[in-house]
Short mmCIF file of C-alpha atoms in Angstrom, two decimals:
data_model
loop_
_atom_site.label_atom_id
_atom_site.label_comp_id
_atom_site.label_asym_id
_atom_site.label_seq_id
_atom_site.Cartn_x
_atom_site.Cartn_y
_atom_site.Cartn_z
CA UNK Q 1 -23.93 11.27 -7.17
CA UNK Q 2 -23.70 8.16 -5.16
CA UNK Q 3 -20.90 8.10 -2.06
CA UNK Q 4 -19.97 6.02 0.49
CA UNK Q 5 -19.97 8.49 3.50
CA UNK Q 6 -18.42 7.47 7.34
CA UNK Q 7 -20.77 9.20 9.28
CA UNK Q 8 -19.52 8.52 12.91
CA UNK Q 9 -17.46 5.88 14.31
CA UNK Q 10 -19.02 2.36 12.83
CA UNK Q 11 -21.18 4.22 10.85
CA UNK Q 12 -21.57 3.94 7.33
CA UNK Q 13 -24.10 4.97 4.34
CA UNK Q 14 -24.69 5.42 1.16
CA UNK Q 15 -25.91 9.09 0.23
CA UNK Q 16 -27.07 11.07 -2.41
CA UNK Q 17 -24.56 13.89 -2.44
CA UNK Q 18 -24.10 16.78 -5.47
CA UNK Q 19 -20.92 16.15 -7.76
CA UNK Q 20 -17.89 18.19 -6.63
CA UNK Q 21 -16.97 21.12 -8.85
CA UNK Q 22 -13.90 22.42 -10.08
CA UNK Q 23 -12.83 25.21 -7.95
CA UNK Q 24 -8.88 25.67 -8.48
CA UNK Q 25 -6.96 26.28 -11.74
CA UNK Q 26 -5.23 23.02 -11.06
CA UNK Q 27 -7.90 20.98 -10.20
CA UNK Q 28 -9.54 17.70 -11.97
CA UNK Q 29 -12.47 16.06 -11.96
CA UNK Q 30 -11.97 12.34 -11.78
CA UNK Q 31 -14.72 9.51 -12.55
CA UNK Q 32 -14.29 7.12 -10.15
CA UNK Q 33 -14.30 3.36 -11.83
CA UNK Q 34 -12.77 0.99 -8.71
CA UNK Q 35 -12.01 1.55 -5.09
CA UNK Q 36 -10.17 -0.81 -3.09
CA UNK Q 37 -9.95 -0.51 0.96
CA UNK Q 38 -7.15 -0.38 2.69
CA UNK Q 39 -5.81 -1.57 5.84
CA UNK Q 40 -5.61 1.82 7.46
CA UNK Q 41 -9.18 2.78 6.32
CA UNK Q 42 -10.25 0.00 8.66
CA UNK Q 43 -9.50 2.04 12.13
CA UNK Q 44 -11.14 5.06 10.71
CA UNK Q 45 -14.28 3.13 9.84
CA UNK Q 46 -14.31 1.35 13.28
CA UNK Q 47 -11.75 2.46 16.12
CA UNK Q 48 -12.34 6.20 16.23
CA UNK Q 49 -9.24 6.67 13.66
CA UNK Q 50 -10.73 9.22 11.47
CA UNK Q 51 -9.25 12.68 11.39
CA UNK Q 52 -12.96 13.84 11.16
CA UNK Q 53 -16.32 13.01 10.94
CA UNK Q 54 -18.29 12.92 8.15
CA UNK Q 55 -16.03 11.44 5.73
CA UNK Q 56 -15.26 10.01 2.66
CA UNK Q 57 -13.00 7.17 2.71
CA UNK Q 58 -10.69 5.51 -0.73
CA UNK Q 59 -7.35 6.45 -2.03
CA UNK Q 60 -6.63 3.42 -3.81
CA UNK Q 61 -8.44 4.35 -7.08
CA UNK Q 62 -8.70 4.25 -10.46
CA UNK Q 63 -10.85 6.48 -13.20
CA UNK Q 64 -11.06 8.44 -16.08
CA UNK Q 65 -10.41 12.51 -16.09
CA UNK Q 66 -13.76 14.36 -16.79
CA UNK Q 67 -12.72 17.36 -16.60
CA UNK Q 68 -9.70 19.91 -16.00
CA UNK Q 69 -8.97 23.27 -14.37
CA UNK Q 70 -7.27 25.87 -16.61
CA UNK Q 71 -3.92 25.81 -15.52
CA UNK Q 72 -3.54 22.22 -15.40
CA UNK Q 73 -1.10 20.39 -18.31
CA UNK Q 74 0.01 16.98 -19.37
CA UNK Q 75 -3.81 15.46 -18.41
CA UNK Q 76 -6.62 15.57 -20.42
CA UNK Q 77 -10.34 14.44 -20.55
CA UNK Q 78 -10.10 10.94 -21.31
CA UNK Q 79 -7.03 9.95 -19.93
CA UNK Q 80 -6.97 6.95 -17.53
CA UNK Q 81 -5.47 7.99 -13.94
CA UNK Q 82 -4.93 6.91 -10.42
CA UNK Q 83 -4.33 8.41 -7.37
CA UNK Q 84 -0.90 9.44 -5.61
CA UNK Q 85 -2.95 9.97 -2.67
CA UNK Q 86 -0.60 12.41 -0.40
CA UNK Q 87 0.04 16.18 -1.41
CA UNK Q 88 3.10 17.19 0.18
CA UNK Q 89 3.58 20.98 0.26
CA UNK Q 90 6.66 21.08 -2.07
CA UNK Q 91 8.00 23.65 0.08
CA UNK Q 92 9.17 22.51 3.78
CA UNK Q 93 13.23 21.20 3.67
CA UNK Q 94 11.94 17.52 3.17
CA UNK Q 95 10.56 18.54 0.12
CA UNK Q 96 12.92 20.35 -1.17
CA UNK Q 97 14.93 17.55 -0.50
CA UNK Q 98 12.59 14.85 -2.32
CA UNK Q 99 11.90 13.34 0.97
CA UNK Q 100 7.98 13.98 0.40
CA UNK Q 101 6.98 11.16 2.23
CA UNK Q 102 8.17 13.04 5.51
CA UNK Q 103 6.46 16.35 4.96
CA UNK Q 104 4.97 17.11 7.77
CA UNK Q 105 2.68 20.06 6.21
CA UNK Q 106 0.49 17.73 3.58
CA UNK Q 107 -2.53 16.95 2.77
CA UNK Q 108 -3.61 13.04 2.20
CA UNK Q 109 -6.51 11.99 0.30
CA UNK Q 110 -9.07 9.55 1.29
CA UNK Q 111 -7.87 10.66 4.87
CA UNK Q 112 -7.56 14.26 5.86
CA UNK Q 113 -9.93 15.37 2.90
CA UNK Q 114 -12.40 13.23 0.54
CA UNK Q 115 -11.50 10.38 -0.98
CA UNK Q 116 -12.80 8.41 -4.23
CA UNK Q 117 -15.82 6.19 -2.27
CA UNK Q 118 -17.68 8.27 -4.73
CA UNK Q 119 -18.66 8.44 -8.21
CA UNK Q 120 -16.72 11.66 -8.94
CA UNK Q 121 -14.00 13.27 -7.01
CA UNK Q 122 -11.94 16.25 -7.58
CA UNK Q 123 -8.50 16.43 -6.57
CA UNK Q 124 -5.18 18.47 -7.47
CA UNK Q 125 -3.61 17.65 -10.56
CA UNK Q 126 0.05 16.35 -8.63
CA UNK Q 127 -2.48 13.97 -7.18
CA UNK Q 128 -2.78 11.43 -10.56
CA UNK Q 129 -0.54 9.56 -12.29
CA UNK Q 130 -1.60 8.66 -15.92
CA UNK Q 131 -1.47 5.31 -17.04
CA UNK Q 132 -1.72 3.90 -20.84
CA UNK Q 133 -5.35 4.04 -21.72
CA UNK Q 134 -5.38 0.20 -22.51
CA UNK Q 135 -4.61 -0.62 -19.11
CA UNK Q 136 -6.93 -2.75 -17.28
CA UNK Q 137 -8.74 -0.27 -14.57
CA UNK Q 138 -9.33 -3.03 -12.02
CA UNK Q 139 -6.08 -3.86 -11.53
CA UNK Q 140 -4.44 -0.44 -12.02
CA UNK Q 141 -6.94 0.33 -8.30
CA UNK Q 142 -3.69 -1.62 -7.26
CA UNK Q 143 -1.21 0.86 -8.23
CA UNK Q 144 -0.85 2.57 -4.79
CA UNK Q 145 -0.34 -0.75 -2.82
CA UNK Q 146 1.85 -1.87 -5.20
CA UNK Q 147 4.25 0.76 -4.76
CA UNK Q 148 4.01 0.42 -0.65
CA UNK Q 149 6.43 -3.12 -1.04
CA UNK Q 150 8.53 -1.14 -4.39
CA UNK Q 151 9.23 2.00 -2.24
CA UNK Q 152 10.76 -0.30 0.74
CA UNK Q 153 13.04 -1.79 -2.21
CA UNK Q 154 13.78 1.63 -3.70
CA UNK Q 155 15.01 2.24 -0.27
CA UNK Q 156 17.34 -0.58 0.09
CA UNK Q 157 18.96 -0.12 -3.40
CA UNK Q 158 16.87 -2.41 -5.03
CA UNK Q 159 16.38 -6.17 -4.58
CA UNK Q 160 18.65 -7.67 -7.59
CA UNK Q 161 19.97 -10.31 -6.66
CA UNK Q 162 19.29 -10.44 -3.37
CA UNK Q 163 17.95 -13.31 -0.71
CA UNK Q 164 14.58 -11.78 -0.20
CA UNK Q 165 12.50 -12.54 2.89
CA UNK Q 166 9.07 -11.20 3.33
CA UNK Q 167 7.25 -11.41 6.81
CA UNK Q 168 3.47 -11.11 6.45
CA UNK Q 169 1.25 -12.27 3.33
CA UNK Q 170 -0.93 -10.28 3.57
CA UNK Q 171 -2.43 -8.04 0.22
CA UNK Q 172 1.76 -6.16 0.75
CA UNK Q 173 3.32 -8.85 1.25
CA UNK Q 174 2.27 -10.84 -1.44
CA UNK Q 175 2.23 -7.32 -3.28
CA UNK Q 176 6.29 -6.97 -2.43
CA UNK Q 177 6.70 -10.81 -3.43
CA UNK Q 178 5.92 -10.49 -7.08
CA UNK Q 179 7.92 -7.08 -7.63
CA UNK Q 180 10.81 -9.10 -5.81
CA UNK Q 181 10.46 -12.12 -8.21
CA UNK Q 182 9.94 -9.13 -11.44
CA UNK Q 183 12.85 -7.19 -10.30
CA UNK Q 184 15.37 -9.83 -9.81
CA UNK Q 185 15.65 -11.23 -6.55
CA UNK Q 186 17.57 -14.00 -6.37
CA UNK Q 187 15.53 -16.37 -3.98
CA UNK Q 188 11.95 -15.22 -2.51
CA UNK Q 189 10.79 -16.54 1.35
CA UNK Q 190 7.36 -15.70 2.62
CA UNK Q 191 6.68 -16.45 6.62
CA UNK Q 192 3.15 -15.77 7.81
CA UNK Q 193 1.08 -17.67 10.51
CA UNK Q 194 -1.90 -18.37 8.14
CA UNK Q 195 -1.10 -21.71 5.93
CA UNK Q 196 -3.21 -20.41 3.66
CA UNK Q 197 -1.71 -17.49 2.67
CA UNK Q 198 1.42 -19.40 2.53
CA UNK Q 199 -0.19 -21.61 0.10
CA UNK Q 200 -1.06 -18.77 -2.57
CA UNK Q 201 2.69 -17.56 -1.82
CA UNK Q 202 4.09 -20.31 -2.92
CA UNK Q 203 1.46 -20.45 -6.03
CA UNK Q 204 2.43 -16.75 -6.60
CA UNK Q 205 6.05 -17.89 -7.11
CA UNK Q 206 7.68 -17.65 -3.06
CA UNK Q 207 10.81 -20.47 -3.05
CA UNK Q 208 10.13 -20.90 0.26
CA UNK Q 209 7.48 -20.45 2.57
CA UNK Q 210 7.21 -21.19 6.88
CA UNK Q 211 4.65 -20.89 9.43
CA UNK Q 212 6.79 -19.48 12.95
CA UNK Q 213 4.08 -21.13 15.16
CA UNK Q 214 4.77 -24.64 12.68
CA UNK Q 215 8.88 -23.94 12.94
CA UNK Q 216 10.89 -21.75 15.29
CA UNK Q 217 13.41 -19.31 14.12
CA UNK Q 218 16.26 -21.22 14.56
CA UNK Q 219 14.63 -23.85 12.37
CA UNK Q 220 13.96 -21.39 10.05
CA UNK Q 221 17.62 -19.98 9.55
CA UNK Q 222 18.77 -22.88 9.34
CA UNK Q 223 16.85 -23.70 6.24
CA UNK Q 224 17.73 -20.80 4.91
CA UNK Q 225 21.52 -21.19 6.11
CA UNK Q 226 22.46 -21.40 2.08
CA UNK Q 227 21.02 -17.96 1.40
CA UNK Q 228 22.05 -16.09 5.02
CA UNK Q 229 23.91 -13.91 3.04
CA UNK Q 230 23.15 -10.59 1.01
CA UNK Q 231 19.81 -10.98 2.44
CA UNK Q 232 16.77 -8.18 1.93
CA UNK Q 233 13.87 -8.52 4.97
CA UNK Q 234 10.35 -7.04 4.82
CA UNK Q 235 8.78 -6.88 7.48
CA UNK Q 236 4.93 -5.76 6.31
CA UNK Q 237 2.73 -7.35 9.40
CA UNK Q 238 3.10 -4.87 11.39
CA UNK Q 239 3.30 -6.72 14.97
CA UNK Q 240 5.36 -6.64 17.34
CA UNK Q 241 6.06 -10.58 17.08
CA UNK Q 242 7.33 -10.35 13.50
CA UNK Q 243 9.74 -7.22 14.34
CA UNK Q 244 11.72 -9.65 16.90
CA UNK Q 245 11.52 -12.75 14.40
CA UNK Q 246 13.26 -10.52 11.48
CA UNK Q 247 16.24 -10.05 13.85
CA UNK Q 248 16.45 -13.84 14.89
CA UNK Q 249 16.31 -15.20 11.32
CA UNK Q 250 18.80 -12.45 9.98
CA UNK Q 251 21.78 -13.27 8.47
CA UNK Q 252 25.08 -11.49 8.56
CA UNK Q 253 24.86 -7.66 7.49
CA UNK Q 254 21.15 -8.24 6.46
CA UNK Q 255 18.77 -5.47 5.53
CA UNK Q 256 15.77 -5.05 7.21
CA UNK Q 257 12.80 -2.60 5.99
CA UNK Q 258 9.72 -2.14 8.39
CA UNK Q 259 7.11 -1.50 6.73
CA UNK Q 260 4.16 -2.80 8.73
CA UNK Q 261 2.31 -0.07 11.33
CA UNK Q 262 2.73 -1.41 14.35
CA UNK Q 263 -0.63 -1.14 16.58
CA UNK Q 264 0.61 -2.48 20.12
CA UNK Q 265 4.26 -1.70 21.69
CA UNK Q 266 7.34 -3.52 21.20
CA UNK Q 267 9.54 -4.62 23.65
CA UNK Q 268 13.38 -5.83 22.62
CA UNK Q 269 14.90 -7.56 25.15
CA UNK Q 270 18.85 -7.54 25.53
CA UNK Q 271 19.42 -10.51 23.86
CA UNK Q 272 17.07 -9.48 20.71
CA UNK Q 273 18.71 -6.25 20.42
CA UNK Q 274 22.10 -7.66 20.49
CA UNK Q 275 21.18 -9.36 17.09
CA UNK Q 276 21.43 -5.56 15.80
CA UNK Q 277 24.61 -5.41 17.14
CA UNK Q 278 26.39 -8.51 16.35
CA UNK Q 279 25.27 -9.19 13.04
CA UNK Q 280 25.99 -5.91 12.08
CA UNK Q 281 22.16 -5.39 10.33
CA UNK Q 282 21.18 -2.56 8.48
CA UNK Q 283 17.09 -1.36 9.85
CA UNK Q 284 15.61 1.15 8.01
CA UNK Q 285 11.90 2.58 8.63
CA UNK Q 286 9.96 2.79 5.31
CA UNK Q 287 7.21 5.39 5.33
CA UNK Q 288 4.30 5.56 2.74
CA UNK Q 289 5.21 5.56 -0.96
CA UNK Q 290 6.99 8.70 -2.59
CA UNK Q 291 10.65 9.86 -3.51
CA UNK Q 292 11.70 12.70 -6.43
CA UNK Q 293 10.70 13.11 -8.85
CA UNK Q 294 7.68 13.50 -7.65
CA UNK Q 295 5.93 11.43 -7.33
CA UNK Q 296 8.68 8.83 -7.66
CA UNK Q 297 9.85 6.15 -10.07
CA UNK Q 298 7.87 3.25 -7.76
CA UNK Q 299 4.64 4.59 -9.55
CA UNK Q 300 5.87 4.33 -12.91
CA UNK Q 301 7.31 0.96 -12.19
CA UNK Q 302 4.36 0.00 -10.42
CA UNK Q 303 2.04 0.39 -14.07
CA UNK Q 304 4.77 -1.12 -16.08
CA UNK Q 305 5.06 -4.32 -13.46
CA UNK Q 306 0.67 -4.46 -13.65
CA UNK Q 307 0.74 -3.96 -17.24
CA UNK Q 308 3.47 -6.55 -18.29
CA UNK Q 309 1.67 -9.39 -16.18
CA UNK Q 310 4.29 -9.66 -13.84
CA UNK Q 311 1.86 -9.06 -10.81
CA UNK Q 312 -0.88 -11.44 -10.34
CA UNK Q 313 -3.75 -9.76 -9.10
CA UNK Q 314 -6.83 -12.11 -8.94
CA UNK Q 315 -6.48 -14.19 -5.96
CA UNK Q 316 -6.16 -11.39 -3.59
CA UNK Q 317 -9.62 -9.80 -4.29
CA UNK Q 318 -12.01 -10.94 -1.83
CA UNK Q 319 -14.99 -9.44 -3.71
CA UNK Q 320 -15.88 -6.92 -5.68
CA UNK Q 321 -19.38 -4.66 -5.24
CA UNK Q 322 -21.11 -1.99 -6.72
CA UNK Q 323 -22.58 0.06 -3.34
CA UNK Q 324 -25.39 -1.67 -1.80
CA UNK Q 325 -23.15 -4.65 -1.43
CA UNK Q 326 -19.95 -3.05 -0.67
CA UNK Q 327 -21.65 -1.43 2.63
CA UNK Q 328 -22.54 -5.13 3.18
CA UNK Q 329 -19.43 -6.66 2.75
CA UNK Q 330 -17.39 -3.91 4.99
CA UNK Q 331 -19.76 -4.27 7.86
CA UNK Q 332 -19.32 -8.30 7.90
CA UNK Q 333 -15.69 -6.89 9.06
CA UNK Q 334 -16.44 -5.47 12.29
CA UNK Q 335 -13.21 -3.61 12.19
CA UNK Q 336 -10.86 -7.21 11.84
CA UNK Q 337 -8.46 -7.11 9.06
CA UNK Q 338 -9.43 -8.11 5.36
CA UNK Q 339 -8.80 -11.69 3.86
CA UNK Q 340 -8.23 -10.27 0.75
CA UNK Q 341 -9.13 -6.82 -1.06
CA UNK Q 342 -12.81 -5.70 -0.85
CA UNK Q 343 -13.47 -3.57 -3.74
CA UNK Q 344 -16.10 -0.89 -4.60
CA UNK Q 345 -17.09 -0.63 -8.42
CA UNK Q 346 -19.27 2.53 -9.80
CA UNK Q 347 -20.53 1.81 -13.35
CA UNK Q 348 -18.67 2.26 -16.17
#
């Protein structure tokens, strides 16, 4: 079968490679239909952020089930899945407490074993979620990012109702927007430094959008002074510039979800801080995807939301390739972010 392998650091190719075999009673072969990369795959194909070397890359994926182990139930041959890409090991005392998104025992595919940049792939049964059979395959590959943005609302008791305020629009943020909008928010804001982006916010249904290097903060709370209160923030950048702007444009008793991965330090000063303080915020950390029952009611919601239309999905594929060109189009990255979600497609 055809694979996308990560040889070494900046090193990619596409190999000739035997399909994987069943080889545990609750194992299942998966054909792999579509791909997407994520943002974290990027350090791992180009600043020495793999776990190991050779590698197979992908855990945003959709396919079909070829095949089954013995001892596996509710999935058959046929049956349209994706990919809950972390196996947690069900048995530490964050597990047992649901909290499977801080075990620190698991297994992650795509990352610490192979992923779906491949035709087939075999994984553990816990690892799919089936979807209807009509849904669209394409945009189901969008599952798992999807419920990045839901999870940060399942954390903060949901978003009805709420001022929602998203920092970064990028593929999450926009991602977050629309389940916002679905789910009930009450008034949607988008900030990001790239008019652009803040242009297909606005198209994908933000109230209000701002550019921080067009406006300052103070600007911007003030034009949001009529919806300071019972206010939700994601923060899904991941920089340290964003962190510090959440707390400045904060209203009173605000809730504020990081969800970006920060790659450089960040540095509060007293006056920053003292935004925590006096405005009595709520921050909360919100880590990868999962809660009980496994693997959580984001994933479910996250179909339902695709399926329904309520998530437009179109304008944030940058392209989508079939092997030859998907090496192409990662290595005209050079390890700086996507514009958009490069996708690889195996035949049907």
């Amino acid at each position: 079968m055809k694979a996308i392998i990560v040889e070494s650091n900046r090193n990619l190719v596409l190999a000739d490679i035997p399909k994987p075999q069943l080889s545990q009673n609750d194992d299942v072969l998966v054909k792999v239909r579509y791909s997407g990369v994520c943002g974290s795959d990027l350090p791992r194909m180009f600043h020495n952020g793999a776990h190991n070397y050779p590698i197979i890359l992908g855990h945003e994926f959709c396919g079909i089930i070829e095949k089954t182990g013995s001892h596996v139930h509710g999935l058959a041959p046929g049956d349209m899945v994706v990919c809950a890409p972390l196996l947690p090991c069900f048995d530490c005392e964050e597990c047992r407490q649901g909290f499977y998104s801080l075990c620190k025992n698991y297994t992650f595919v795509g990352s610490r074993r192979q992923g779906a940049n491949a035709e087939y792939i075999v994984v553990n049964e816990k690892n799919l979620v089936k979807i209807p059979k009509d849904s669209d395959p394409l945009f189901s590959s969008f599952i798992e990012p999807v419920t990045v943005g839901l999870h940060a609302i399942y954390l903060a008791d949901g978003c009805h109702n709420k001022n929602v305020i998203i920092l970064g629009a990028g593929t999450i943020g926009l991602l977050a927007l629309q389940c916002a909008k679905a789910l009930g928010a009450k008034s949607t804001t988008v900030i990001d430094i790239n008019n652009d982006k803040l242009l297909l916010a606005k198209k994908l249904g933000a109230n209000h959008t701002f550019n921080p290097q067009e406006t300052d903060s103070a600007a911007i709370q003030n034009a949001l002074n009529e919806s300071r209160f019972n206010q939700l923030i994601l923060e899904t950048a991941g920089v340290p510039q964003t962190v510090t702007l959440a707390l400045n444009i904060a209203g009173p008793r605000a809730q504020v979800l990081l969800v970006g991965t920060l790659h450089h330090d960040l540095h509060l000063n007293q006056k920053d801080f003292g935004l925590i303080l006096r405005k009595e915020l709520t921050i909360t950390g919100s880590w990868m995807n999962y809660s009980k029952p496994w693997p959580g009611e984001e994933w479910l919601q996250a179909s339902k939301l695709i399926n329904e239309g309520n998530i437009t999905l179109e304008p944030l594929i940058a392209s989508i390739n079939l092997p030859e060109q998907y090496l192409k189009e990662v290595y005209s990255l050079a390890g700086k972010p996507m514009n958009g979600k490069i996708i690889l497609k195996f035949q049907a």
